[in-house]
Amino acid sequence: MSFELPSLPYAHDALEPHIDTRTMEIHHGKHHAGYTNKLNAAVQGTELDGKSMEEILGNLDMSNGALRNNGGGYYNHCLFWEVMSPNGGGRPSGELAQAINDACGSFDAFKDAFSTAAKTQFGSGWAWLCVHKGGKVEVCSTPNQDNPMMPGVTCGGTPILGLDVWEHAYYLKYQNRRPDYVEAFFNVINWDKVAENYAKNK
Ligand code: MN
């Protein structure tokens, strides 16, 4: 068994003007494809062959650099494409909105916390909204392709929303202006999908 690069759930140009077409083409077709191929190379022929990403990341030997970087890279980007939509933006509703309010005080306070996590992650990494068993949500960030499901990585829980802050995610359009990219991301967040992730993992 091998992991497959998922198709984007929308066209490359669907997230314009917030995320540009060329970035989406390279990000999905080159970067995510590269993580996928290297993950498969790291897994095939080992005892991990046939296991799910959740099992692999949850029990990861953090000293296994190939698996840590490419397993994280594979999983993180699969989530990233799904939590964006050309029909995105706005705010969450229902139990997810309540959980965000419980954790952060308000949607605006959540947006501040998530944006700060994204903007202050030094170098490459990700900002996350995670859910713990029981339904509590938490904002954090991780370096490189680390993921909150990996052993001992920051907030823990299951990531339900992720923002890629590697330069490859925004540099063509935003250059050094990561804060503008972070702000633009809020126009494409697919809150219906995040709510689905919340309900499935709470
Ligand atoms: Mn990326």
mmCIF file of C-alpha atoms and ligand atoms in Angstrom:
data_model
loop_
_atom_site.group_PDB
_atom_site.id
_atom_site.type_symbol
_atom_site.label_atom_id
_atom_site.label_comp_id
_atom_site.label_asym_id
_atom_site.label_seq_id
_atom_site.Cartn_x
_atom_site.Cartn_y
_atom_site.Cartn_z
ATOM 1 C CA MET A 1 0.000 0.000 0.000
ATOM 2 C CA SER A 2 1.186 3.492 -0.663
ATOM 3 C CA PHE A 3 -0.079 6.949 0.092
ATOM 4 C CA GLU A 4 -1.456 8.959 -2.802
ATOM 5 C CA LEU A 5 -1.355 12.640 -3.532
ATOM 6 C CA PRO A 6 -4.987 13.735 -3.174
ATOM 7 C CA SER A 7 -6.563 15.832 -5.898
ATOM 8 C CA LEU A 8 -7.294 19.406 -4.956
ATOM 9 C CA PRO A 9 -11.000 19.779 -4.114
ATOM 10 C CA TYR A 10 -11.124 22.898 -6.358
ATOM 11 C CA ALA A 11 -9.264 24.362 -9.339
ATOM 12 C CA HIS A 12 -5.770 25.811 -8.950
ATOM 13 C CA ASP A 13 -7.133 29.312 -9.543
ATOM 14 C CA ALA A 14 -10.168 28.906 -7.271
ATOM 15 C CA LEU A 15 -8.647 30.666 -4.272
ATOM 16 C CA GLU A 16 -7.615 33.791 -6.201
ATOM 17 C CA PRO A 17 -6.925 36.511 -5.291
ATOM 18 C CA HIS A 18 -6.118 35.287 -1.774
ATOM 19 C CA ILE A 19 -3.900 32.381 -2.825
ATOM 20 C CA ASP A 20 -2.518 32.688 -6.338
ATOM 21 C CA THR A 21 -2.741 30.073 -9.076
ATOM 22 C CA ARG A 22 0.990 29.533 -9.607
ATOM 23 C CA THR A 23 1.591 29.015 -5.900
ATOM 24 C CA MET A 24 -1.179 26.423 -5.794
ATOM 25 C CA GLU A 25 0.244 24.615 -8.835
ATOM 26 C CA ILE A 26 3.741 24.389 -7.389
ATOM 27 C CA HIS A 27 2.641 23.816 -3.807
ATOM 28 C CA HIS A 28 0.358 20.907 -4.629
ATOM 29 C CA GLY A 29 2.011 19.519 -7.745
ATOM 30 C CA LYS A 30 5.630 19.768 -6.593
ATOM 31 C CA HIS A 31 5.916 20.204 -2.827
ATOM 32 C CA HIS A 32 3.051 17.954 -1.702
ATOM 33 C CA ALA A 33 3.886 15.442 -4.423
ATOM 34 C CA GLY A 34 7.473 15.391 -3.150
ATOM 35 C CA TYR A 35 6.433 14.726 0.447
ATOM 36 C CA THR A 36 4.135 11.953 -0.787
ATOM 37 C CA ASN A 37 6.851 10.192 -2.755
ATOM 38 C CA LYS A 38 9.412 10.475 0.037
ATOM 39 C CA LEU A 39 6.895 9.286 2.634
ATOM 40 C CA ASN A 40 6.220 6.198 0.564
ATOM 41 C CA ALA A 41 9.937 5.566 0.212
ATOM 42 C CA ALA A 42 10.331 5.855 4.003
ATOM 43 C CA VAL A 43 7.436 3.495 4.775
ATOM 44 C CA GLN A 44 7.626 0.807 2.119
ATOM 45 C CA GLY A 45 9.211 -2.407 3.274
ATOM 46 C CA THR A 46 9.064 -1.391 6.928
ATOM 47 C CA GLU A 47 6.696 -2.506 9.679
ATOM 48 C CA LEU A 48 4.767 0.735 9.113
ATOM 49 C CA ASP A 49 3.662 -0.315 5.637
ATOM 50 C CA GLY A 50 -0.151 -0.464 5.650
ATOM 51 C CA LYS A 51 -0.634 1.657 8.763
ATOM 52 C CA SER A 52 -2.700 4.847 8.720
ATOM 53 C CA MET A 53 -1.141 8.296 8.936
ATOM 54 C CA GLU A 54 -2.736 8.753 12.352
ATOM 55 C CA GLU A 55 -1.030 5.578 13.595
ATOM 56 C CA ILE A 56 2.283 6.514 12.004
ATOM 57 C CA LEU A 57 2.372 10.089 13.322
ATOM 58 C CA GLY A 58 0.942 9.220 16.735
ATOM 59 C CA ASN A 59 3.662 6.647 17.392
ATOM 60 C CA LEU A 60 6.437 8.364 15.495
ATOM 61 C CA ASP A 61 10.088 7.890 16.371
ATOM 62 C CA MET A 62 10.982 11.589 16.355
ATOM 63 C CA SER A 63 14.587 10.746 15.486
ATOM 64 C CA ASN A 64 13.412 9.323 12.141
ATOM 65 C CA GLY A 65 13.884 12.480 10.095
ATOM 66 C CA ALA A 66 12.619 11.123 6.776
ATOM 67 C CA LEU A 67 9.368 9.938 8.312
ATOM 68 C CA ARG A 68 8.926 12.979 10.542
ATOM 69 C CA ASN A 69 9.420 15.485 7.712
ATOM 70 C CA ASN A 70 7.658 13.670 4.909
ATOM 71 C CA GLY A 71 4.907 12.031 6.964
ATOM 72 C CA GLY A 72 4.157 15.386 8.512
ATOM 73 C CA GLY A 73 4.419 17.077 5.133
ATOM 74 C CA TYR A 74 2.040 14.592 3.561
ATOM 75 C CA TYR A 75 -0.583 14.735 6.311
ATOM 76 C CA ASN A 76 -0.391 18.487 6.918
ATOM 77 C CA HIS A 77 -0.976 19.389 3.274
ATOM 78 C CA CYS A 78 -3.878 16.921 2.938
ATOM 79 C CA LEU A 79 -5.558 18.826 5.772
ATOM 80 C CA PHE A 80 -4.552 22.233 4.395
ATOM 81 C CA TRP A 81 -6.263 21.784 0.996
ATOM 82 C CA GLU A 82 -9.440 20.582 2.659
ATOM 83 C CA VAL A 83 -9.823 23.463 5.090
ATOM 84 C CA MET A 84 -9.805 26.014 2.270
ATOM 85 C CA SER A 85 -12.589 26.734 -0.203
ATOM 86 C CA PRO A 86 -13.460 29.385 -2.779
ATOM 87 C CA ASN A 87 -16.726 29.650 -0.830
ATOM 88 C CA GLY A 88 -14.891 29.996 2.466
ATOM 89 C CA GLY A 89 -14.451 32.814 4.928
ATOM 90 C CA GLY A 90 -16.922 34.051 7.490
ATOM 91 C CA ARG A 91 -17.138 32.479 10.906
ATOM 92 C CA PRO A 92 -17.850 29.073 12.386
ATOM 93 C CA SER A 93 -21.233 28.278 13.890
ATOM 94 C CA GLY A 94 -22.722 25.708 16.234
ATOM 95 C CA GLU A 95 -20.643 23.623 18.619
ATOM 96 C CA LEU A 96 -17.346 24.612 16.993
ATOM 97 C CA ALA A 97 -18.107 28.318 17.494
ATOM 98 C CA GLN A 98 -18.967 27.547 21.111
ATOM 99 C CA ALA A 99 -15.719 25.626 21.643
ATOM 100 C CA ILE A 100 -13.714 28.501 20.138
ATOM 101 C CA ASN A 101 -15.515 30.988 22.376
ATOM 102 C CA ASP A 102 -14.897 28.786 25.417
ATOM 103 C CA ALA A 103 -11.171 28.568 24.637
ATOM 104 C CA CYS A 104 -10.458 32.084 23.369
ATOM 105 C CA GLY A 105 -13.341 34.265 24.582
ATOM 106 C CA SER A 106 -14.580 35.307 21.130
ATOM 107 C CA PHE A 107 -14.037 34.662 17.441
ATOM 108 C CA ASP A 108 -11.997 37.867 17.156
ATOM 109 C CA ALA A 109 -9.753 36.759 20.034
ATOM 110 C CA PHE A 110 -9.317 33.390 18.319
ATOM 111 C CA LYS A 111 -8.406 35.132 15.067
ATOM 112 C CA ASP A 112 -5.810 37.192 16.922
ATOM 113 C CA ALA A 113 -4.334 34.134 18.638
ATOM 114 C CA PHE A 114 -4.226 32.033 15.466
ATOM 115 C CA SER A 115 -2.772 34.904 13.423
ATOM 116 C CA THR A 116 -0.138 35.578 16.055
ATOM 117 C CA ALA A 117 0.813 31.894 16.100
ATOM 118 C CA ALA A 118 1.172 31.987 12.297
ATOM 119 C CA LYS A 119 3.087 35.249 12.164
ATOM 120 C CA THR A 120 5.478 34.489 15.008
ATOM 121 C CA GLN A 121 6.403 30.925 14.033
ATOM 122 C CA PHE A 122 10.068 31.546 13.256
ATOM 123 C CA GLY A 123 11.095 30.202 9.866
ATOM 124 C CA SER A 124 9.041 27.395 8.359
ATOM 125 C CA GLY A 125 6.096 25.789 10.084
ATOM 126 C CA TRP A 126 2.375 25.701 10.694
ATOM 127 C CA ALA A 127 -0.303 27.322 12.820
ATOM 128 C CA TRP A 128 -2.991 25.013 14.145
ATOM 129 C CA LEU A 129 -6.378 24.794 15.736
ATOM 130 C CA CYS A 130 -6.514 21.449 17.518
ATOM 131 C CA VAL A 131 -9.231 19.574 19.359
ATOM 132 C CA HIS A 132 -8.664 17.411 22.401
ATOM 133 C CA LYS A 133 -10.851 14.457 23.345
ATOM 134 C CA GLY A 134 -13.759 15.996 25.227
ATOM 135 C CA GLY A 135 -14.062 18.890 22.775
ATOM 136 C CA LYS A 136 -11.664 21.537 24.096
ATOM 137 C CA VAL A 137 -9.860 23.399 21.300
ATOM 138 C CA GLU A 138 -6.432 24.985 21.391
ATOM 139 C CA VAL A 139 -4.272 27.186 19.136
ATOM 140 C CA CYS A 140 -0.572 26.469 18.655
ATOM 141 C CA SER A 141 2.205 26.392 16.089
ATOM 142 C CA THR A 142 4.901 23.900 15.142
ATOM 143 C CA PRO A 143 8.184 24.178 13.222
ATOM 144 C CA ASN A 144 8.919 22.548 9.874
ATOM 145 C CA GLN A 145 6.450 19.729 9.100
ATOM 146 C CA ASP A 146 5.837 18.764 12.715
ATOM 147 C CA ASN A 147 2.251 18.047 13.625
ATOM 148 C CA PRO A 148 0.415 18.165 16.968
ATOM 149 C CA MET A 149 -0.300 14.417 16.758
ATOM 150 C CA MET A 150 3.407 13.625 16.966
ATOM 151 C CA PRO A 151 4.725 12.593 20.395
ATOM 152 C CA GLY A 152 5.661 15.533 22.605
ATOM 153 C CA VAL A 153 4.857 18.241 20.045
ATOM 154 C CA THR A 154 3.361 21.416 21.598
ATOM 155 C CA CYS A 155 -0.383 21.369 22.102
ATOM 156 C CA GLY A 156 -1.338 17.833 21.122
ATOM 157 C CA GLY A 157 -4.806 16.707 20.164
ATOM 158 C CA THR A 158 -5.968 16.425 16.577
ATOM 159 C CA PRO A 159 -5.440 19.328 14.174
ATOM 160 C CA ILE A 160 -8.729 20.470 12.606
ATOM 161 C CA LEU A 161 -7.458 23.660 10.921
ATOM 162 C CA GLY A 162 -3.911 24.284 9.715
ATOM 163 C CA LEU A 163 -2.126 27.155 8.005
ATOM 164 C CA ASP A 164 1.119 26.539 6.156
ATOM 165 C CA VAL A 165 3.566 29.392 6.822
ATOM 166 C CA TRP A 166 6.490 28.005 4.843
ATOM 167 C CA GLU A 167 7.652 30.623 2.357
ATOM 168 C CA HIS A 168 6.726 28.241 -0.485
ATOM 169 C CA ALA A 169 3.096 28.770 0.563
ATOM 170 C CA TYR A 170 3.043 32.519 -0.024
ATOM 171 C CA TYR A 171 6.298 33.988 -1.335
ATOM 172 C CA LEU A 172 5.346 34.369 -5.029
ATOM 173 C CA LYS A 173 2.439 36.654 -4.181
ATOM 174 C CA TYR A 174 3.273 38.080 -0.769
ATOM 175 C CA GLN A 175 7.100 37.954 -0.651
ATOM 176 C CA ASN A 176 8.077 38.864 2.924
ATOM 177 C CA ARG A 177 4.567 39.973 3.874
ATOM 178 C CA ARG A 178 3.513 36.903 5.838
ATOM 179 C CA PRO A 179 0.946 38.913 7.849
ATOM 180 C CA ASP A 180 -0.929 39.796 4.633
ATOM 181 C CA TYR A 181 -1.034 36.117 3.669
ATOM 182 C CA VAL A 182 -2.321 35.179 7.114
ATOM 183 C CA GLU A 183 -5.054 37.804 6.863
ATOM 184 C CA ALA A 184 -5.994 36.596 3.366
ATOM 185 C CA PHE A 185 -6.256 32.997 4.603
ATOM 186 C CA PHE A 186 -9.275 33.961 6.691
ATOM 187 C CA ASN A 187 -11.146 34.719 3.442
ATOM 188 C CA VAL A 188 -10.834 31.110 2.279
ATOM 189 C CA ILE A 189 -11.234 29.062 5.481
ATOM 190 C CA ASN A 190 -13.805 26.320 4.930
ATOM 191 C CA TRP A 191 -15.501 26.439 8.337
ATOM 192 C CA ASP A 192 -17.949 23.691 7.362
ATOM 193 C CA LYS A 193 -15.002 21.344 6.898
ATOM 194 C CA VAL A 194 -13.356 22.498 10.137
ATOM 195 C CA ALA A 195 -16.647 21.850 11.955
ATOM 196 C CA GLU A 196 -16.757 18.370 10.411
ATOM 197 C CA ASN A 197 -13.183 17.748 11.613
ATOM 198 C CA TYR A 198 -14.155 18.975 15.065
ATOM 199 C CA ALA A 199 -17.197 16.695 15.299
ATOM 200 C CA LYS A 200 -15.179 13.696 14.137
ATOM 201 C CA ASN A 201 -12.278 14.161 16.531
ATOM 202 C CA LYS A 202 -13.750 15.793 19.665
HETATM 203 MN MN MN B 1 3.644 23.622 2.156
#
